[in-house]
XYZ file of C-alpha atoms in Angstrom:
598
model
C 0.000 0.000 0.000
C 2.959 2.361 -0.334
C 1.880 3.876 -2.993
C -1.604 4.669 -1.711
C 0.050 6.237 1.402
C 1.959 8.679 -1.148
C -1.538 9.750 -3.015
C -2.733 10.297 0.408
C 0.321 12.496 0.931
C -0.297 14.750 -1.770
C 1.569 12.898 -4.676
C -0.709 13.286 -8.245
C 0.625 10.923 -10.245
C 3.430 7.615 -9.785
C 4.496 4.259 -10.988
C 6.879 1.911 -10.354
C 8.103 -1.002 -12.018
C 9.095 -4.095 -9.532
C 9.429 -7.813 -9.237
C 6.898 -9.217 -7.539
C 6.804 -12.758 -5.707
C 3.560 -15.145 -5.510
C 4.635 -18.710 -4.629
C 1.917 -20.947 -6.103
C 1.227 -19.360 -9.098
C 3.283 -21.456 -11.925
C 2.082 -22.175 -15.651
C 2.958 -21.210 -18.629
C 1.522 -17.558 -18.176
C 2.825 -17.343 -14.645
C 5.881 -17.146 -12.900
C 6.093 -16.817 -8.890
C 8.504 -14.256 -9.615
C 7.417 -11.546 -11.782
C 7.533 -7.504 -12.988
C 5.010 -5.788 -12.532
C 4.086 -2.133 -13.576
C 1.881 -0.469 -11.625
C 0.872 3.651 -11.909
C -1.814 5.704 -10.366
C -3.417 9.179 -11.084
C -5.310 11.335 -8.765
C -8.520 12.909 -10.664
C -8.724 10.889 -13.419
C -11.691 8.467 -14.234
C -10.987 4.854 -15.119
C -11.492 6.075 -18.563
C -7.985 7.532 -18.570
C -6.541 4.057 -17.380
C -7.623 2.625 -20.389
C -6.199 5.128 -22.789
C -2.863 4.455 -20.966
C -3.320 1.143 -21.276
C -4.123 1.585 -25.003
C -0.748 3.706 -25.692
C 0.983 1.321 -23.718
C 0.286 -1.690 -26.035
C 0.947 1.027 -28.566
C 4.174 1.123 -28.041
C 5.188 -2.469 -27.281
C 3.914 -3.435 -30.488
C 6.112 -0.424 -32.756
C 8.615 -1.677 -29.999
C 8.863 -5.244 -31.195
C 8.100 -4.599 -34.702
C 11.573 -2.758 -34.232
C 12.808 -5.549 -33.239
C 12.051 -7.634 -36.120
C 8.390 -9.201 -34.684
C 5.237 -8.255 -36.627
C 3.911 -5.904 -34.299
C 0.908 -7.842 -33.395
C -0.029 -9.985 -29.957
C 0.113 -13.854 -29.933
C -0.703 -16.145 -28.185
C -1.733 -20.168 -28.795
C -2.963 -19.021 -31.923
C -4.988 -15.842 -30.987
C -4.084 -13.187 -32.525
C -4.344 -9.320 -31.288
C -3.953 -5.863 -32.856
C -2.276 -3.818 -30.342
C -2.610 -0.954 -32.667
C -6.622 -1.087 -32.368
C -9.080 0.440 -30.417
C -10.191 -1.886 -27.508
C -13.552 -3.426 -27.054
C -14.962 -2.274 -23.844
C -17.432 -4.926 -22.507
C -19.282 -5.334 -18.902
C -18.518 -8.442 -17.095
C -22.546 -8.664 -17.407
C -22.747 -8.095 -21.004
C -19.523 -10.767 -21.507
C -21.583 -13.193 -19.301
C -24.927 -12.674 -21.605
C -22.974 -12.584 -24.999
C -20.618 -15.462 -24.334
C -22.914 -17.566 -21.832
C -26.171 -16.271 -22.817
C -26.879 -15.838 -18.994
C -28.337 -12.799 -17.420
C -25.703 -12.476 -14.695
C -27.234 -9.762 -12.775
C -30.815 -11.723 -12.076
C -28.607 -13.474 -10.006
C -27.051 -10.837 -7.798
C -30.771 -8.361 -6.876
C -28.810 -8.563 -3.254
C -25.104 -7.703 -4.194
C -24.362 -9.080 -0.812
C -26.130 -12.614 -0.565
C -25.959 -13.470 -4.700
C -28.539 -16.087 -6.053
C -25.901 -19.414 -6.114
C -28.664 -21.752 -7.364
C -30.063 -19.697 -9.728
C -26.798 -19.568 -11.188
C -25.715 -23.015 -11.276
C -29.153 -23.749 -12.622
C -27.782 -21.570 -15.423
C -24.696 -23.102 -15.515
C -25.788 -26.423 -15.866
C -28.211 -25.273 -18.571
C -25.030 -24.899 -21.243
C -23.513 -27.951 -19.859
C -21.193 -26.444 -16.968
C -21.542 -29.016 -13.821
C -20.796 -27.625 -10.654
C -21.191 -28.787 -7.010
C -23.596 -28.647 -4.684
C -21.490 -26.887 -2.056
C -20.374 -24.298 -4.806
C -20.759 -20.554 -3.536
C -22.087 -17.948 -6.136
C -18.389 -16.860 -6.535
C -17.327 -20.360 -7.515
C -19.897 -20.800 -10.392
C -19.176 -17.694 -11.646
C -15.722 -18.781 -12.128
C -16.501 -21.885 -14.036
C -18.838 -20.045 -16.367
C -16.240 -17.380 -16.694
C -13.098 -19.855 -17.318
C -15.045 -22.068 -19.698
C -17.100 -20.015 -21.660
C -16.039 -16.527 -21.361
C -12.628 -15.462 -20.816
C -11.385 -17.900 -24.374
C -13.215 -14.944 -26.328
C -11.827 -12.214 -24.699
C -9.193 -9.930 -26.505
C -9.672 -11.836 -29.794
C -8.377 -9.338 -32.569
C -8.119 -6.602 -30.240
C -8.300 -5.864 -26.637
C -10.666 -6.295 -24.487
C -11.591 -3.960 -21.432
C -14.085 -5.989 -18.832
C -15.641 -3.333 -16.629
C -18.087 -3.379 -13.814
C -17.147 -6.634 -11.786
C -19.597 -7.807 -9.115
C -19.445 -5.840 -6.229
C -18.242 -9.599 -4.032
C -14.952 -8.930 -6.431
C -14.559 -5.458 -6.263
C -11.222 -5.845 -3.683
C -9.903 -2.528 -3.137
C -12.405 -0.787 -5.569
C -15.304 1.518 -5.031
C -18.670 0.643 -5.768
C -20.337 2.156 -8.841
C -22.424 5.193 -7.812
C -24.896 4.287 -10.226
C -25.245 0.500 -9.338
C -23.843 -0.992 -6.509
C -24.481 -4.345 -7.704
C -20.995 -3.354 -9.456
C -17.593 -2.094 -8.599
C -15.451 0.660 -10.615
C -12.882 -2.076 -11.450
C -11.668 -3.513 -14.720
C -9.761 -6.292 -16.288
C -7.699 -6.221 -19.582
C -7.257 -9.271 -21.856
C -5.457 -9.766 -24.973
C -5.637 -13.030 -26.318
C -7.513 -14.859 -23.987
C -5.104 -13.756 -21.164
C -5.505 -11.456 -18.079
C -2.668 -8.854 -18.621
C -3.929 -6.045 -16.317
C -6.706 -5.226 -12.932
C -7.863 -1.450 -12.720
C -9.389 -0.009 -9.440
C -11.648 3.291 -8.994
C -9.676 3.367 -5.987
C -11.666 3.067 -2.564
C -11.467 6.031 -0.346
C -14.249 5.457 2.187
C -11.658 4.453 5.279
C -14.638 2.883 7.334
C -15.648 0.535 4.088
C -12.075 -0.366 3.880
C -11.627 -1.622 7.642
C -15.463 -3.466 6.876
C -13.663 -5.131 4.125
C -10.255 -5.744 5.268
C -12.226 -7.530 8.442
C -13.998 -9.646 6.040
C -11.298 -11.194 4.914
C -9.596 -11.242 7.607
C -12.071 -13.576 8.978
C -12.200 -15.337 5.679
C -8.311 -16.340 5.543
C -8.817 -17.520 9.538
C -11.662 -19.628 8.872
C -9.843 -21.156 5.947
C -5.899 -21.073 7.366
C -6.260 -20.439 10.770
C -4.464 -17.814 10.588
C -5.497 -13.827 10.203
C -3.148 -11.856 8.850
C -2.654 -8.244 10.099
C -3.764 -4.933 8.626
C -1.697 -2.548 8.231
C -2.233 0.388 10.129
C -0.259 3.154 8.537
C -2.395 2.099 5.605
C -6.108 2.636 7.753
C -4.201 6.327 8.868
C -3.248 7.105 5.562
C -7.291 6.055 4.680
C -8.308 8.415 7.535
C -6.058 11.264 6.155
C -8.220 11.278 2.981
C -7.104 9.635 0.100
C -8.006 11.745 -2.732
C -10.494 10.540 -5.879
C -7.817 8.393 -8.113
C -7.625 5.170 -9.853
C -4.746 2.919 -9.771
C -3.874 -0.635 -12.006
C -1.669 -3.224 -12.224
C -0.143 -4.756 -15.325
C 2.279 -7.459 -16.359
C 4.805 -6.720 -17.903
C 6.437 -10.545 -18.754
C 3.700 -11.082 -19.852
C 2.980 -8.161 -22.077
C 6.213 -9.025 -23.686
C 5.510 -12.846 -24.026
C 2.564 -11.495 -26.442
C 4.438 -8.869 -28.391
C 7.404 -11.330 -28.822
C 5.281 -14.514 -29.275
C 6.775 -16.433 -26.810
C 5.295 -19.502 -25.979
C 6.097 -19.661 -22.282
C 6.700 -16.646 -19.351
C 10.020 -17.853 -18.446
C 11.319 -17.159 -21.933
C 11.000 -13.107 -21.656
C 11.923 -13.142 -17.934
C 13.547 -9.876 -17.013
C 17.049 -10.943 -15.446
C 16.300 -14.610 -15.299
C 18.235 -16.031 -12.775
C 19.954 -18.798 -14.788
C 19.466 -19.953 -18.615
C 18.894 -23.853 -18.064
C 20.230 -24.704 -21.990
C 23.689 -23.499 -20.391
C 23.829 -26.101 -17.770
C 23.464 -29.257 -19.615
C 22.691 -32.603 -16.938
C 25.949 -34.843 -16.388
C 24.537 -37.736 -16.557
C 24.088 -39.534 -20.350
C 20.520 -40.481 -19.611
C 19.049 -37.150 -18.909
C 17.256 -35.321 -21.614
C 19.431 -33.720 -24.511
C 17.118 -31.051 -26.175
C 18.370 -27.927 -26.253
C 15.534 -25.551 -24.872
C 12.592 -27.191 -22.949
C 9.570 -28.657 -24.807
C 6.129 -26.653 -25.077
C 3.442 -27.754 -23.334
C 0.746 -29.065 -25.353
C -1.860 -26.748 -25.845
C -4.795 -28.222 -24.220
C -2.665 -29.311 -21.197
C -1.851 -26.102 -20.890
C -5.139 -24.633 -20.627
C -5.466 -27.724 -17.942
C -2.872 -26.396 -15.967
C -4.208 -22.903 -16.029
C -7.769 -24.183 -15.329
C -6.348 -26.003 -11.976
C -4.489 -23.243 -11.512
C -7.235 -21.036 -11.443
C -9.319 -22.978 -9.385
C -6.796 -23.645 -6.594
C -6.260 -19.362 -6.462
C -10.181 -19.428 -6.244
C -10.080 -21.257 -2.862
C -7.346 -18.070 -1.422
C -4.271 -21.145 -0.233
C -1.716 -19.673 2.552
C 1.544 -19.769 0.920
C 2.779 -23.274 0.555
C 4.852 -23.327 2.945
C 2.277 -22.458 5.383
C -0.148 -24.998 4.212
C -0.411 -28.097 6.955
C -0.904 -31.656 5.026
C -4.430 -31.866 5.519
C -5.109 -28.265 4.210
C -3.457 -29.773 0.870
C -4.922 -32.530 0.952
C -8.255 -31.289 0.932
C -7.196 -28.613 -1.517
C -6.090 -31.470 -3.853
C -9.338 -34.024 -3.183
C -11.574 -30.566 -4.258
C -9.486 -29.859 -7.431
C -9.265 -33.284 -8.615
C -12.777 -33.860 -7.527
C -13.854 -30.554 -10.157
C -11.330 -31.222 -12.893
C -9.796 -34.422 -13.324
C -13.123 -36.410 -12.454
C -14.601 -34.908 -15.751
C -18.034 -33.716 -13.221
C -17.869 -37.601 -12.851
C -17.018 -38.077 -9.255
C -14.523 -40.813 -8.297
C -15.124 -44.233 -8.735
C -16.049 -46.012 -5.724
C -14.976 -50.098 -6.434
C -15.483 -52.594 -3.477
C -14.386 -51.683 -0.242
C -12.002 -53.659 2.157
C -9.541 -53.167 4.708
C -5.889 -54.800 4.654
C -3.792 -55.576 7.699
C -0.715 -53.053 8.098
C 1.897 -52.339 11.027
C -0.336 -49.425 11.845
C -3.971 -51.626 12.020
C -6.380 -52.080 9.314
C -6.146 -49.727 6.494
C -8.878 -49.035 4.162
C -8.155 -49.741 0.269
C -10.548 -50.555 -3.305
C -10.839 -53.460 -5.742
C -11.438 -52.512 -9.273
C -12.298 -55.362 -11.156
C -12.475 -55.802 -14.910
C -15.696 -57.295 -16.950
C -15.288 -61.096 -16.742
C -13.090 -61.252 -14.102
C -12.486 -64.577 -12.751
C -9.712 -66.418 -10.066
C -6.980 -66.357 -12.584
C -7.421 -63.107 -13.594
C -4.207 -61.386 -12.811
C -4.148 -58.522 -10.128
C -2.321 -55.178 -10.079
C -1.259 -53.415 -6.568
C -1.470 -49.905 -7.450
C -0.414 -46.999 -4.822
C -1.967 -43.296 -5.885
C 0.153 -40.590 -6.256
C 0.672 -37.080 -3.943
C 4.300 -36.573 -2.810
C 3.608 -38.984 0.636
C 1.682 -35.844 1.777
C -1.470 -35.904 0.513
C -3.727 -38.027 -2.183
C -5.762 -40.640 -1.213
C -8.299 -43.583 -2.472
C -10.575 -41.203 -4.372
C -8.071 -39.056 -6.467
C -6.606 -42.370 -7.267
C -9.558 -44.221 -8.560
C -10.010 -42.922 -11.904
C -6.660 -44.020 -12.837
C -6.943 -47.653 -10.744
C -10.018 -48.550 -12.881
C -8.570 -47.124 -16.116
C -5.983 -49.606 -15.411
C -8.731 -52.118 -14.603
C -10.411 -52.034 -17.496
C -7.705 -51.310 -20.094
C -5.658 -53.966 -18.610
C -8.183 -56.781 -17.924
C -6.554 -57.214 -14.000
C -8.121 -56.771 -11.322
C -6.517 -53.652 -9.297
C -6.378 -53.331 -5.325
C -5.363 -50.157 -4.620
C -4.366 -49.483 -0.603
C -4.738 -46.713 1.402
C -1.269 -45.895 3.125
C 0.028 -43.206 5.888
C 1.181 -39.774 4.860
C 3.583 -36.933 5.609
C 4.203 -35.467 7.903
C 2.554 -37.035 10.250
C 3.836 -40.369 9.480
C 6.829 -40.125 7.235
C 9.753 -42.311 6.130
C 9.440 -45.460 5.704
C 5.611 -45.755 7.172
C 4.296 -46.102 3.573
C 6.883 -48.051 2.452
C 6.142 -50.306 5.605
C 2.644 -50.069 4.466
C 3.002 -50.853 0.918
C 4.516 -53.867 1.652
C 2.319 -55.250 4.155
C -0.021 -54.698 1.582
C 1.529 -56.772 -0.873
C 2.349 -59.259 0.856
C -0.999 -59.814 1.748
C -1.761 -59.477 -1.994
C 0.650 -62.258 -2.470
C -1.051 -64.489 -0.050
C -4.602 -64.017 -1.618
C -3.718 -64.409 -5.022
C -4.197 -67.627 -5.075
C -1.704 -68.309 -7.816
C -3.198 -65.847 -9.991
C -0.094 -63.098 -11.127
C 0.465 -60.586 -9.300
C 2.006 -56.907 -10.499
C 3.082 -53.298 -9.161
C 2.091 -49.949 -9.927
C 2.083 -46.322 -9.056
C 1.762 -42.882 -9.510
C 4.452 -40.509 -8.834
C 5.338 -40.636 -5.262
C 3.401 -43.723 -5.736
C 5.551 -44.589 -8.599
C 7.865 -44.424 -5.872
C 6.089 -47.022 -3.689
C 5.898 -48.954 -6.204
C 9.452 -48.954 -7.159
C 10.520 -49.519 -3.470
C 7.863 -52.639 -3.342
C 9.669 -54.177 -6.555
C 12.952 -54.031 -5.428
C 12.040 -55.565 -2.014
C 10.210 -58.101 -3.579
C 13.220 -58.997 -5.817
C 15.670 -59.307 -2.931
C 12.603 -61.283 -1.531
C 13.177 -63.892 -4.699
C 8.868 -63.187 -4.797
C 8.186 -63.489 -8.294
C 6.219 -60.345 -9.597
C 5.015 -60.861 -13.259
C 5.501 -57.038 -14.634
C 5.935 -53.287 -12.795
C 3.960 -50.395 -14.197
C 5.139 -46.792 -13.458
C 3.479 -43.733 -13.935
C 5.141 -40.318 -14.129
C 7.092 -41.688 -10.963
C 9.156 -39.963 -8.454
C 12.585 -41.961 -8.172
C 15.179 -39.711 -6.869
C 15.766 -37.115 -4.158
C 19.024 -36.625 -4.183
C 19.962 -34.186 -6.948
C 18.228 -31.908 -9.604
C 18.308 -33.393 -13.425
C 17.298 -31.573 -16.313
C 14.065 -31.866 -16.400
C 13.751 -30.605 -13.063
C 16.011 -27.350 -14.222
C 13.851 -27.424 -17.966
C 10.009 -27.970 -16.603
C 10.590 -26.970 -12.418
C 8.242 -24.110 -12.970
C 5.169 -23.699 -15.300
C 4.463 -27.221 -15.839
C 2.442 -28.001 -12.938
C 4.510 -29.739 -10.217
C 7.171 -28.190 -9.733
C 10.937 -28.006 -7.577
C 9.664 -26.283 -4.646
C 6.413 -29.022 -4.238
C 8.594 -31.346 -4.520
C 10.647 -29.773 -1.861
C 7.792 -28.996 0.333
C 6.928 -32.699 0.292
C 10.223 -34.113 0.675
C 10.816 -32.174 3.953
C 7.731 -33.257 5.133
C 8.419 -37.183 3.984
C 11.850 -37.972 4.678
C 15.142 -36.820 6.730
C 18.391 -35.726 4.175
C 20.073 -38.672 6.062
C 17.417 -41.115 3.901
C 17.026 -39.294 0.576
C 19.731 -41.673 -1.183
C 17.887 -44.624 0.466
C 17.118 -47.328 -2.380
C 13.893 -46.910 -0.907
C 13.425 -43.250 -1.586
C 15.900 -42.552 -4.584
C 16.109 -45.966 -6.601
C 17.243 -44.187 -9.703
C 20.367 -43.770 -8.170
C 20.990 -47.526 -7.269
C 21.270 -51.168 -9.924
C 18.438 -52.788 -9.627
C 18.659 -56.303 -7.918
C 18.554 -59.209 -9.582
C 14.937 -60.688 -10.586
C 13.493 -57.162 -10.815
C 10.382 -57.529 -12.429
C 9.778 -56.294 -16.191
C 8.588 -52.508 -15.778
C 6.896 -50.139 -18.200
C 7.039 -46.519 -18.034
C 5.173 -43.861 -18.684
C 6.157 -40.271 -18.483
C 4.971 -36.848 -19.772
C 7.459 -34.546 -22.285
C 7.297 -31.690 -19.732
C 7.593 -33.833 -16.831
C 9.292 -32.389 -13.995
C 10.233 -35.983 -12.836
C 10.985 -37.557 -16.655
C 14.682 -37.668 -16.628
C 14.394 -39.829 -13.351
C 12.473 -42.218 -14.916
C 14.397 -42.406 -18.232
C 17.573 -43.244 -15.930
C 16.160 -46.178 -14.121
C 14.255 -47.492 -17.055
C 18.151 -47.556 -18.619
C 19.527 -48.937 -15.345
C 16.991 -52.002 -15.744
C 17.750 -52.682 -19.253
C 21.621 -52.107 -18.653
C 21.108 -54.918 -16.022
C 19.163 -57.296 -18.427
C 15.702 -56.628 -16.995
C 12.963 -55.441 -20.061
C 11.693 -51.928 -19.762
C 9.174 -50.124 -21.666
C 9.397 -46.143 -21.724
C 6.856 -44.522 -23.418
C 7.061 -40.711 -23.398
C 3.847 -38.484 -24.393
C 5.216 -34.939 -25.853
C 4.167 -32.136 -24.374
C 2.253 -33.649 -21.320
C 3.444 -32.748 -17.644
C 3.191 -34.667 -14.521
C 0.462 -36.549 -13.748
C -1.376 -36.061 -17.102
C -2.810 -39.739 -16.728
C -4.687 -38.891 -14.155
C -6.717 -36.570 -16.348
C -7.201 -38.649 -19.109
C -10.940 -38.233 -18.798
C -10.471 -34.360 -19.691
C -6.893 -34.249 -21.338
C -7.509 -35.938 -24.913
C -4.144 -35.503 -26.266
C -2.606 -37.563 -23.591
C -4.914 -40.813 -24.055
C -3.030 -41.944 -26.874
C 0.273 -42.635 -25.044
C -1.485 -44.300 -21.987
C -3.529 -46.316 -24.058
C 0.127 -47.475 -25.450
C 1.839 -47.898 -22.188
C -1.507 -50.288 -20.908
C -1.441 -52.109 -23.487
C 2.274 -52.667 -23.139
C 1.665 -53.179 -19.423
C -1.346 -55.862 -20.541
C 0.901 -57.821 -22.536
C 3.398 -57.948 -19.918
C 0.333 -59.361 -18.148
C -0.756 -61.971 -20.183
C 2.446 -63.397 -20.912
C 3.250 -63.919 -16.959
């Protein structure tokens, strides 16, 4: 609020230019370390923000056209005229043009919004939400599916008059206070800049700040505090001014058609292509992959959705905060509006007590159909038998096994090796029900993991296991590869989550146990024959890649197949992530053969 404070001290007119930090917010449009321009004016109406904004994107076009781009905005194919005059559009107008919903017969009391009647227009152009869904929360499904794509098409768009619920740090609209004086800008389908009639009214703001302070505690359990030189400066009088916020990677990303933020990062703080990996089985490209279109948009869409629910900072988040956090956003994306497969219920002995798990069976299964253990994914901190169920009967079905998938302890309050004791107490008992019937390993990431750990075991064992199936799996903790330095940050999971859940799983004494980092160590002898499956843009690939060579180097078959442009965990959407299906349908099949031949 520094800037406010000066306004309130007399100042007419300032900007600064700045990195900013937001941990959380990685994609390909984002970066949790950004620049951001931000400039205010003291008796100007919002009206004079957009002609800024107007001679702003001005310039950076004749600016890159200089510099040997054609002057226009891209971006994943859209195409924007900085050089024209922008469309100015109401957020209610948007809703009815794009949606064909009358947004504001929803919102007659601006501060208890019609949810139902909403969602009852949501679902009438095929947008599911939940029944627990606040008015806020449809709005941002309708808006992320059906209105924001057609937003700065050709030319820029200006969305004005946001619900009063959103208006922040604006004033209400004197005219209707259904609405704030705020605005958006979007060029290409993308948010590049948030306007603010500023708010003067210093009792409003405390009402507000309150409000959310009481919001974040109920959420977080913890309330943040205000801060008071900011209320004083409020109390002062600030004068009548408008203020907005624009950034500026990513107004550059446009004008330059760059694919990705981290390509136009002012003063990056290393160039990855100049620190090759050592090692000869880490990826060789040059410059990181792209993300496939569509899984970008999936990334953004979680992204999006996980902002909507206000997170602490990650490294304030406790393990069940993110694991609730994760159940809701796989519950609303990667279920398809589906829900989560419920399969037969049971409970498996473990040195904790009974521990619930699922049987997915396949059509026709009988007591020589082969089973596959499979462990869900979720860095050992969070995940569970829900978020794992779409890809357990996936594997049911496109296999023809029959799956048990286990429930196991988590981080931190049970960490290294509790779900490694776990996993294997639950395939042992596997092994003792099979009745002769094969039985095989799987995972997802840091159930990859568990699964990796549970082969290896059962190999020094000398208990046959007829094939190993690992998906996007996490296999070392020890040391960064090139993937992690290419796809760390924009391709959904990234360094630091890894981080956060390796301090919260395991002591740096353990992280080059065989257990926890099996990439690093020959595999024993009678490891099972493993496929893998990893995404292009995978955080984790290169980990994978090097243990799928370890096996073969030691005689053991191993399958890698490798979908371009996918990032971790894209299996796990396959019922909303088209371009991915193709190279898990290989990898199952490959896995099924495996199978069949045991």
């Amino acid at each position: 609020f520094a800037m406010k404070k000066l306004l309130a001290a007399g100042v007419p007119a300032l900007f600064q230019m700045a990195h900013v930090f937001r941990n959380g917010e990685r994609s390909a449009t984002h970066h949790p370390e950004f620049t951001m321009l931000e400039w205010y004016r003291t008796g100007v109406p919002l009206d004079g923000l957009v002609a800024d904004c107007a001679g702003l994107f001005a310039a950076a076009g004749e600016a890159a056209r200089a510099a040997g781009f054609d002057g226009l905005f891209h971006w994943q194919g859209r195409t924007a005229d900085p050089l024209a005059e922008p469309e100015v559009l109401s957020v209610a107008d948007a809703f009815q043009c794009h949606a064909d919903i009358d947004l504001m017969a929803t919102m007659a009391d601006p501060q208890a919004p019609d949810a139902a009647a909403l969602a009852r227009a949501a679902a009438d152009i095929g947008i599911k939400c939940r029944a627990d869904d606040t008015w806020e929360d449809v709005f941002f499904r309708i808006f992320l599916e059906r209105i924001e794509p057609h937003l700065g098409l050709g030319r820029p768009t200006v969305l004005t008059h946001y619900p009063a619920s959103m208006a922040a740090l604006a004033r209400l609209n004197a005219e209707d206070p259904r609405v704030a004086d705020r605005f958006e800008v979007f060029v290409c389908g993308l948010e590049l800049a948030n306007a603010f009639g500023e708010l003067t009214d210093a009792g409003e703001q405390r009402r507000r700040f309150t409000a959310d302070q009481e919001m974040k505690e109920r959420l977080h359990g913890t309330r943040y505090p205000v801060d008071p030189d900011f209320l004083a400066a409020l109390d002062h009088g600030l004068p009548e001014s408008a203020g907005i916020a624009l950034g500026l990677d990513r107004l550059v990303m446009l004008a330059t058609a760059a694919e990705r933020i981290d390509d136009v990062l002012w003063l990056p703080v290393a160039d990855p292509a100049a620190d090759p990996a050592a090692d000869g089985a880490a990826s060789t490209e040059a410059q990181p992959a792209p993300l496939h279109p569509e899984a970008d948009a999936l990334l953004r869409k979680v992204f999006l959705a996980g902002k909507a629910q206000s997170p602490p900072p990650m490294a304030l988040q406790s393990g069940a905060y993110a694991r609730d956090l994760n159940r809701l956003l796989l519950l609303d994306i990667a279920a398809g509006g589906d829900g989560f497969p419920q399969g037969e219920a049971l409970t498996l002995p473990s040195p904790a007590g009974d521990l619930p798990a699922r049987v997915f069976q396949p059509p026709g299964a009988g007591p020589s159909t082969p089973w596959t253990l499979y462990f869900f994914g979720g860095g050992y901190v969070i995940g569970g038998l829900d978020e794992g169920s779409i890809e357990a009967e996936r594997i049911a079905n496109a296999c023809g096994c029959r799956v048990l998938m286990p429930a196991y302890r988590l981080a931190p309050e049970n960490p290294f090796p509790a779900a490694i004791d776990d996993a294997w107490a639950a395939f042992r008992w596997l092994i003792g029900q099979a009745a002769g019937a094969p039985v095989a390993v799987a995972g997802h990431s840091a159930g990859g993991g568990l699964a990796a750990a549970t082969l290896r075991r059962a190999a020094e064992a000398e208990i046959p296991v007829a094939a190993g199936y690992l998906v996007c799996p996490w296999l070392e903790m020890t040391e960064q590869r090139q993937s992690h330095r290419f796809y760390g940050s924009g391709f959904g999971l990234d360094v630091a989550g890894l981080a956060w859940c390796r301090e919260k799983y395991v002591t740096p004494a353990d992280y080059g146990h065989p257990w926890v980092s099996p990439a690093r160590h020959a595999p024993p002898a009678g490891h099972a024959p493993t496929v893998f499956l990893v995404g292009g843009c995978d955080v984790l690939r290169d980990e994978a890649v090097a243990y799928a060579d370890g096996l073969r180097r030691a005689g053991i078959f191993a399958d890698l197949v490798e979908a371009p442009g996918m990032p971790h965990g894209f299996p796990g959407y396959d019922r909303v992530l088209e371009p991915g299906r193709p190279f898990t349908r290989e990898a199952d099949a490959l896995f099924a053969r495996r199978l069949a031949g045991a």
